[in-house]
CSV table of C-alpha atoms in Angstrom, one decimal:
chain,number,residue,atom,x,y,z
D,16,MET,CA,111.1,-74.5,49.0
D,17,THR,CA,113.4,-74.7,46.1
D,18,THR,CA,115.0,-71.5,44.8
D,19,SER,CA,114.5,-72.7,41.2
D,20,TRP,CA,111.3,-71.1,40.0
D,21,PRO,CA,109.2,-72.4,38.4
D,22,GLY,CA,111.2,-75.6,38.4
D,23,ASP,CA,109.0,-78.5,37.3
D,24,SER,CA,105.3,-79.4,37.2
D,25,ALA,CA,105.3,-81.0,40.7
D,26,THR,CA,107.0,-77.8,42.2
D,27,VAL,CA,104.2,-75.6,40.7
D,28,VAL,CA,101.5,-77.9,42.0
D,29,ARG,CA,103.0,-77.9,45.5
D,30,TRP,CA,103.3,-74.1,45.5
D,31,LEU,CA,99.8,-73.6,44.3
D,32,ARG,CA,98.4,-75.9,47.0
D,33,ALA,CA,100.4,-74.2,49.7
D,34,THR,CA,99.4,-70.7,48.5
D,35,LEU,CA,95.8,-71.7,48.2
D,36,HIS,CA,95.8,-72.9,51.8
D,37,ALA,CA,97.6,-69.7,53.0
D,38,ASP,CA,95.2,-67.4,51.1
D,39,LEU,CA,92.1,-69.0,52.3
D,40,ALA,CA,93.3,-69.2,55.9
D,41,ASP,CA,93.6,-65.4,55.8
D,42,SER,CA,90.1,-64.9,54.2
D,43,ARG,CA,87.6,-62.9,56.2
D,44,GLY,CA,84.2,-64.3,56.9
D,45,ALA,CA,84.5,-67.6,54.9
D,46,THR,CA,85.6,-71.1,55.7
D,47,VAL,CA,86.5,-73.6,53.1
D,48,LYS,CA,86.1,-77.3,54.0
D,49,GLY,CA,87.5,-80.1,52.0
D,50,LEU,CA,90.4,-78.0,50.6
D,51,ASP,CA,92.7,-81.0,50.6
D,52,ASP,CA,90.3,-82.7,48.1
D,53,VAL,CA,90.9,-80.0,45.5
D,54,LYS,CA,92.5,-81.7,42.5
D,55,ILE,CA,95.4,-79.6,41.0
D,56,THR,CA,97.2,-80.6,37.9
D,57,ALA,CA,99.8,-78.7,35.9
D,58,ASP,CA,101.9,-79.4,32.8
D,59,LEU,CA,105.0,-77.1,32.7
D,60,GLU,CA,107.1,-76.7,29.6
D,61,GLY,CA,110.0,-74.3,30.2
D,62,ASN,CA,108.3,-71.1,31.5
D,63,ASP,CA,105.0,-71.9,29.9
D,64,LEU,CA,102.1,-73.8,31.6
D,65,ARG,CA,100.6,-75.9,28.8
D,66,HIS,CA,97.7,-76.8,31.1
D,67,LEU,CA,96.6,-75.9,34.6
D,68,ALA,CA,93.4,-77.3,36.2
D,69,PHE,CA,91.6,-76.9,39.6
D,70,ASP,CA,88.7,-79.3,40.4
D,71,ALA,CA,86.9,-78.2,43.5
D,72,THR,CA,84.0,-80.6,43.2
D,73,ARG,CA,82.4,-81.2,46.6
D,74,VAL,CA,84.4,-78.6,48.4
D,75,ARG,CA,82.3,-76.8,51.0
D,76,LEU,CA,82.2,-73.0,51.4
D,77,GLU,CA,80.6,-71.7,54.6
D,78,PHE,CA,80.3,-68.1,55.8
D,79,ASP,CA,80.7,-66.5,59.3
D,80,TRP,CA,79.8,-62.9,59.5
D,81,ARG,CA,81.2,-62.4,62.9
D,82,ALA,CA,84.3,-60.1,62.9
D,83,SER,CA,87.6,-61.9,63.8
D,84,PRO,CA,90.0,-59.8,65.8
D,85,ASP,CA,92.8,-62.0,64.6
D,86,LEU,CA,92.0,-61.3,61.0
D,87,ALA,CA,91.6,-57.6,61.7
D,88,ALA,CA,95.0,-57.5,63.2
D,89,ARG,CA,96.4,-59.4,60.2
D,90,ASP,CA,94.8,-56.8,57.8
D,91,GLU,CA,96.3,-53.9,59.8
D,92,GLU,CA,99.7,-55.6,59.7
D,93,ALA,CA,99.5,-56.3,55.9
D,94,ALA,CA,98.5,-52.6,55.3
D,95,ASP,CA,101.8,-51.5,57.1
D,96,ARG,CA,103.9,-53.7,54.9
D,97,HIS,CA,105.4,-52.3,51.7
D,98,GLU,CA,105.0,-54.2,48.4
D,99,PRO,CA,108.3,-55.8,47.7
D,100,HIS,CA,110.0,-55.8,44.3
D,101,PRO,CA,111.1,-59.1,42.8
D,102,ILE,CA,114.8,-59.8,42.4
D,103,HIS,CA,114.1,-62.0,39.4
D,104,GLU,CA,111.3,-62.2,37.0
D,105,GLU,CA,110.6,-64.5,34.0
D,106,PRO,CA,107.7,-64.1,31.5
D,107,GLY,CA,105.7,-67.1,30.4
D,108,THR,CA,102.3,-68.1,29.0
D,109,LEU,CA,99.4,-70.0,30.6
D,110,ARG,CA,98.1,-71.8,27.5
D,111,GLU,CA,95.0,-73.3,29.2
D,112,ILE,CA,93.5,-73.0,32.7
D,113,ARG,CA,90.3,-74.6,33.9
D,114,VAL,CA,88.6,-74.1,37.2
D,115,ARG,CA,85.5,-76.3,37.8
D,116,ALA,CA,83.3,-77.5,40.5
D,117,ALA,CA,80.5,-79.9,39.7
D,118,PRO,CA,79.3,-78.9,42.2
D,119,ILE,CA,80.8,-76.8,44.9
D,120,ARG,CA,78.6,-76.6,48.0
D,121,ILE,CA,77.9,-73.1,49.3
D,122,GLU,CA,76.5,-73.5,52.8
D,123,ARG,CA,74.0,-76.3,52.0
D,124,THR,CA,73.4,-75.5,48.3
D,125,ASP,CA,75.1,-77.0,45.3
D,126,VAL,CA,76.4,-74.6,42.6
D,127,ASN,CA,78.1,-75.7,39.4
D,128,ILE,CA,81.0,-73.6,38.2
D,129,ASP,CA,83.1,-74.0,35.0
D,130,VAL,CA,85.7,-71.4,34.0
D,131,GLN,CA,88.2,-71.7,31.2
D,132,ALA,CA,90.9,-69.3,29.9
D,133,PHE,CA,93.5,-69.6,27.1
D,134,ASP,CA,96.8,-67.8,26.3
D,135,LEU,CA,97.2,-65.8,29.5
D,136,PRO,CA,100.5,-63.9,29.9
D,137,ILE,CA,102.1,-64.8,33.3
D,138,LEU,CA,105.1,-63.7,35.3
D,139,TRP,CA,107.2,-66.0,37.5
D,140,GLN,CA,108.6,-63.8,40.3
D,141,THR,CA,111.2,-64.5,42.9
D,142,PHE,CA,111.8,-62.2,46.0
D,143,ALA,CA,114.8,-61.8,48.3
D,144,GLU,CA,112.8,-63.3,51.1
D,145,PRO,CA,109.2,-64.4,51.7
D,146,THR,CA,106.7,-61.5,51.3
D,147,ASP,CA,104.7,-63.0,54.2
D,148,PRO,CA,107.0,-64.3,57.0
D,149,ARG,CA,104.3,-66.9,58.0
D,150,HIS,CA,104.4,-68.6,54.6
D,151,VAL,CA,107.8,-69.7,53.2
D,152,GLU,CA,106.2,-70.3,49.7
D,153,SER,CA,105.6,-66.5,49.4
D,154,ILE,CA,109.3,-66.1,48.3
D,155,HIS,CA,107.9,-67.0,44.9
D,156,SER,CA,104.9,-65.6,43.0
D,157,LEU,CA,102.9,-66.4,39.9
D,158,THR,CA,101.0,-63.3,38.6
D,159,ILE,CA,98.9,-62.3,35.7
D,160,PRO,CA,99.3,-58.8,34.3
D,161,ASP,CA,96.3,-56.5,34.3
D,162,ASP,CA,96.3,-56.3,30.5
D,163,VAL,CA,96.0,-59.9,29.3
D,164,GLY,CA,96.3,-59.1,25.6
D,165,PRO,CA,95.0,-61.8,23.3
D,166,ALA,CA,93.7,-64.0,26.2
D,167,ARG,CA,90.2,-65.5,25.8
D,168,GLY,CA,87.9,-67.7,27.8
D,169,THR,CA,84.5,-69.0,28.7
D,170,PHE,CA,82.5,-69.1,32.0
D,171,SER,CA,79.3,-70.7,33.3
D,172,ALA,CA,77.5,-71.1,36.6
D,173,SER,CA,74.2,-72.7,37.5
D,174,ILE,CA,72.0,-73.5,40.4
D,175,ARG,CA,68.7,-75.3,40.7
D,176,THR,CA,65.9,-72.8,40.8
D,177,LYS,CA,64.4,-74.4,43.8
D,178,ASP,CA,67.7,-74.0,45.7
D,179,LEU,CA,67.7,-70.2,45.3
D,180,VAL,CA,65.7,-69.6,48.5
D,181,PRO,CA,67.9,-71.9,50.7
D,182,LEU,CA,71.0,-70.2,49.4
D,183,VAL,CA,69.8,-66.7,49.9
D,184,THR,CA,68.4,-67.5,53.3
D,185,SER,CA,71.6,-69.2,54.5
D,186,LEU,CA,73.6,-66.1,53.4
D,187,LEU,CA,71.3,-63.4,54.8
D,188,ARG,CA,70.2,-65.0,58.0
D,189,PRO,CA,73.5,-64.8,60.0
D,190,ALA,CA,74.3,-61.4,58.5
D,191,LEU,CA,70.9,-59.9,59.6
D,192,ALA,CA,71.2,-61.6,63.0
D,193,GLU,CA,74.4,-59.5,63.6
D,194,ILE,CA,72.2,-56.3,63.5
D,195,GLY,CA,69.4,-57.8,65.5
D,196,VAL,CA,67.0,-58.8,62.7
D,197,ARG,CA,65.5,-62.3,62.7
D,198,LEU,CA,64.8,-63.4,59.1
D,199,GLY,CA,61.6,-65.3,58.7
D,200,ARG,CA,59.9,-66.7,55.5
D,201,VAL,CA,61.6,-66.0,52.2
D,202,LYS,CA,60.2,-66.4,48.7
D,203,LEU,CA,62.2,-65.8,45.5
D,204,ASP,CA,61.4,-66.5,41.9
D,205,ALA,CA,63.2,-65.7,38.6
D,206,ALA,CA,61.4,-66.3,35.3
D,207,ARG,CA,62.1,-65.6,31.7
D,208,ASP,CA,60.5,-62.4,30.4
D,209,GLY,CA,61.1,-62.0,26.7
D,210,SER,CA,64.3,-62.8,24.8
D,211,ASP,CA,66.6,-61.0,27.2
D,212,GLY,CA,64.6,-60.2,30.2
D,213,ILE,CA,64.2,-61.7,33.6
D,214,GLN,CA,61.3,-61.1,36.0
D,215,VAL,CA,62.3,-61.3,39.6
D,216,THR,CA,59.9,-61.5,42.5
D,217,ALA,CA,60.9,-61.6,46.1
D,218,TYR,CA,59.2,-61.7,49.5
D,219,ALA,CA,60.8,-61.7,53.0
D,220,GLY,CA,59.4,-61.6,56.5
D,221,GLY,CA,61.4,-60.8,59.6
D,222,ARG,CA,61.4,-59.5,63.2
D,223,TRP,CA,63.3,-56.7,64.8
D,224,LYS,CA,62.7,-56.4,68.5
D,225,LEU,CA,58.9,-56.2,68.8
D,226,LEU,CA,58.3,-55.3,65.2
D,227,VAL,CA,57.1,-58.1,63.0
D,228,ALA,CA,56.8,-57.2,59.3
D,229,SER,CA,57.3,-58.3,55.7
D,230,ALA,CA,58.3,-56.7,52.4
D,231,ARG,CA,57.9,-57.6,48.8
D,232,ALA,CA,59.8,-56.6,45.7
D,233,ASN,CA,59.3,-57.0,41.9
D,234,ALA,CA,61.8,-56.2,39.2
D,235,ARG,CA,62.3,-56.7,35.5
D,236,VAL,CA,66.0,-56.9,34.5
D,237,GLN,CA,67.3,-56.9,31.0
D,238,VAL,CA,70.7,-58.6,30.3
D,239,SER,CA,72.2,-57.9,26.9
D,240,ARG,CA,74.6,-60.2,25.1
D,241,ASP,CA,77.3,-57.5,25.4
D,242,ALA,CA,77.1,-57.5,29.2
D,243,VAL,CA,74.9,-54.4,29.8
D,244,ILE,CA,72.4,-54.9,32.6
D,245,THR,CA,69.3,-52.6,32.9
D,246,VAL,CA,66.6,-52.6,35.5
D,247,HIS,CA,63.4,-51.5,33.7
D,248,GLU,CA,60.9,-51.9,36.5
D,249,PHE,CA,61.3,-52.1,40.3
D,250,THR,CA,58.6,-52.0,42.9
D,251,LEU,CA,59.0,-52.2,46.6
D,252,GLY,CA,56.3,-52.3,49.3
D,253,SER,CA,54.9,-53.7,52.5
D,254,ARG,CA,51.5,-54.1,54.2
D,255,ASN,CA,53.0,-52.9,57.5
D,256,PRO,CA,52.5,-49.1,57.7
D,257,LEU,CA,55.7,-48.5,59.5
D,258,VAL,CA,57.8,-50.5,57.1
D,259,ALA,CA,56.0,-48.9,54.1
D,260,VAL,CA,57.0,-45.5,55.4
D,261,ALA,CA,60.6,-46.6,55.9
D,262,LEU,CA,60.7,-48.0,52.3
D,263,ARG,CA,59.7,-44.6,51.0
D,264,PHE,CA,63.2,-43.5,51.7
D,265,ALA,CA,64.6,-46.3,49.5
D,266,ARG,CA,62.5,-45.4,46.5
D,267,LYS,CA,64.6,-42.4,45.4
D,268,PRO,CA,67.8,-44.3,44.9
D,269,ILE,CA,65.7,-47.1,43.3
D,270,ARG,CA,64.3,-44.6,40.8
D,271,GLU,CA,67.8,-43.6,40.0
D,272,ILE,CA,68.7,-47.2,39.1
D,273,VAL,CA,65.7,-47.9,36.9
D,274,GLY,CA,66.4,-47.4,33.3
D,275,LYS,CA,70.1,-46.7,33.8
D,276,PRO,CA,72.4,-49.2,31.9
D,277,TYR,CA,75.1,-50.9,34.0
D,278,ASP,CA,78.0,-51.8,31.7
D,279,LEU,CA,79.9,-54.7,33.2
D,280,ASN,CA,82.7,-54.2,30.7
D,281,GLY,CA,83.0,-50.6,31.7
D,282,VAL,CA,83.3,-51.7,35.3
D,283,ILE,CA,86.1,-54.2,34.5
D,284,SER,CA,88.0,-51.5,32.6
D,285,ALA,CA,87.6,-48.9,35.4
D,286,GLU,CA,88.3,-51.1,38.4
D,287,GLY,CA,90.5,-53.8,37.1
D,288,GLY,CA,92.7,-51.9,34.7
D,289,ALA,CA,92.3,-54.8,32.2
D,290,THR,CA,91.2,-52.7,29.3
D,291,SER,CA,91.5,-55.5,26.8
D,292,VAL,CA,89.1,-57.8,28.6
D,293,ARG,CA,85.5,-57.8,27.4
D,294,ILE,CA,82.5,-60.0,28.1
D,295,HIS,CA,80.6,-61.3,25.1
D,296,ASP,CA,77.6,-63.5,24.6
D,297,LEU,CA,76.4,-63.1,28.2
D,298,ARG,CA,73.3,-65.3,28.7
D,299,VAL,CA,71.0,-65.8,31.7
D,300,THR,CA,68.6,-68.7,31.4
D,301,THR,CA,65.8,-69.8,33.7
D,302,GLY,CA,63.7,-72.9,34.2
D,303,SER,CA,64.6,-75.8,36.4
D,304,GLU,CA,68.0,-74.1,36.7
D,305,LEU,CA,69.1,-70.5,36.9
D,306,ALA,CA,72.3,-70.4,34.7
D,307,VAL,CA,74.7,-67.7,33.6
D,308,SER,CA,77.3,-68.2,30.8
D,309,GLY,CA,79.4,-66.1,28.5
D,310,ARG,CA,82.8,-65.8,26.9
D,311,VAL,CA,85.7,-63.4,27.4
D,312,ASN,CA,88.3,-62.0,25.1
């Protein structure tokens, strides 16, 4: 890899594609198929990226909940490594970035994603040697500071309402199988309830050893435009006496959740350190599609 960083637009695209492959190869529990079909375009002007785009349409994401000894060993090895300091660093600005998939396929379900951001500060970093000996491209880095200043953006995601059950089932079934639970029939529905509320009803049946049972849940969730989520109602029950008794132990933490606002912006500030980033105009719509959208600045 060239020591000139960032070099030109083609160099940036090659680095991004190589880094994407390396990062996903090290991901735990997920497999991405069709990664070579991701379209990456970049327009570099000096140290500024005027435009950067990722189009992951038709890429397939699959999950495997089984633990990988190889990945566990890699995690332990990475934890022992010290974070290196760059020997050279250049500031720049990412004027526009767009990440879209229309759609991306998660397991066997199509999900549409569209994220855009503008005026992000970036740092082009060069190290004395690759930070990961397995990947020569890791001698360079493109990072975004925690505090992104005047950056702004929009995001949206949608899925057909009728595809909710297949998606949830495909994600839960292998995870539950690892602990000996066989997931059976699943029902899930999300419907509009007022101007900012969503009524969610769910039913799931399953089997653990000789115990065959089902459980049902009902919740009303309020989502405000300034990204505050509040669960106003939550009921949980089962016709099976043994399961009903077990669910009693879950009711206390559930009661603690009901009525307590969950501020997504507060979580971003506390966990991400990006105190200047705030979500506005958060909307959740239901109908033939379940969609989430909003803007960030």
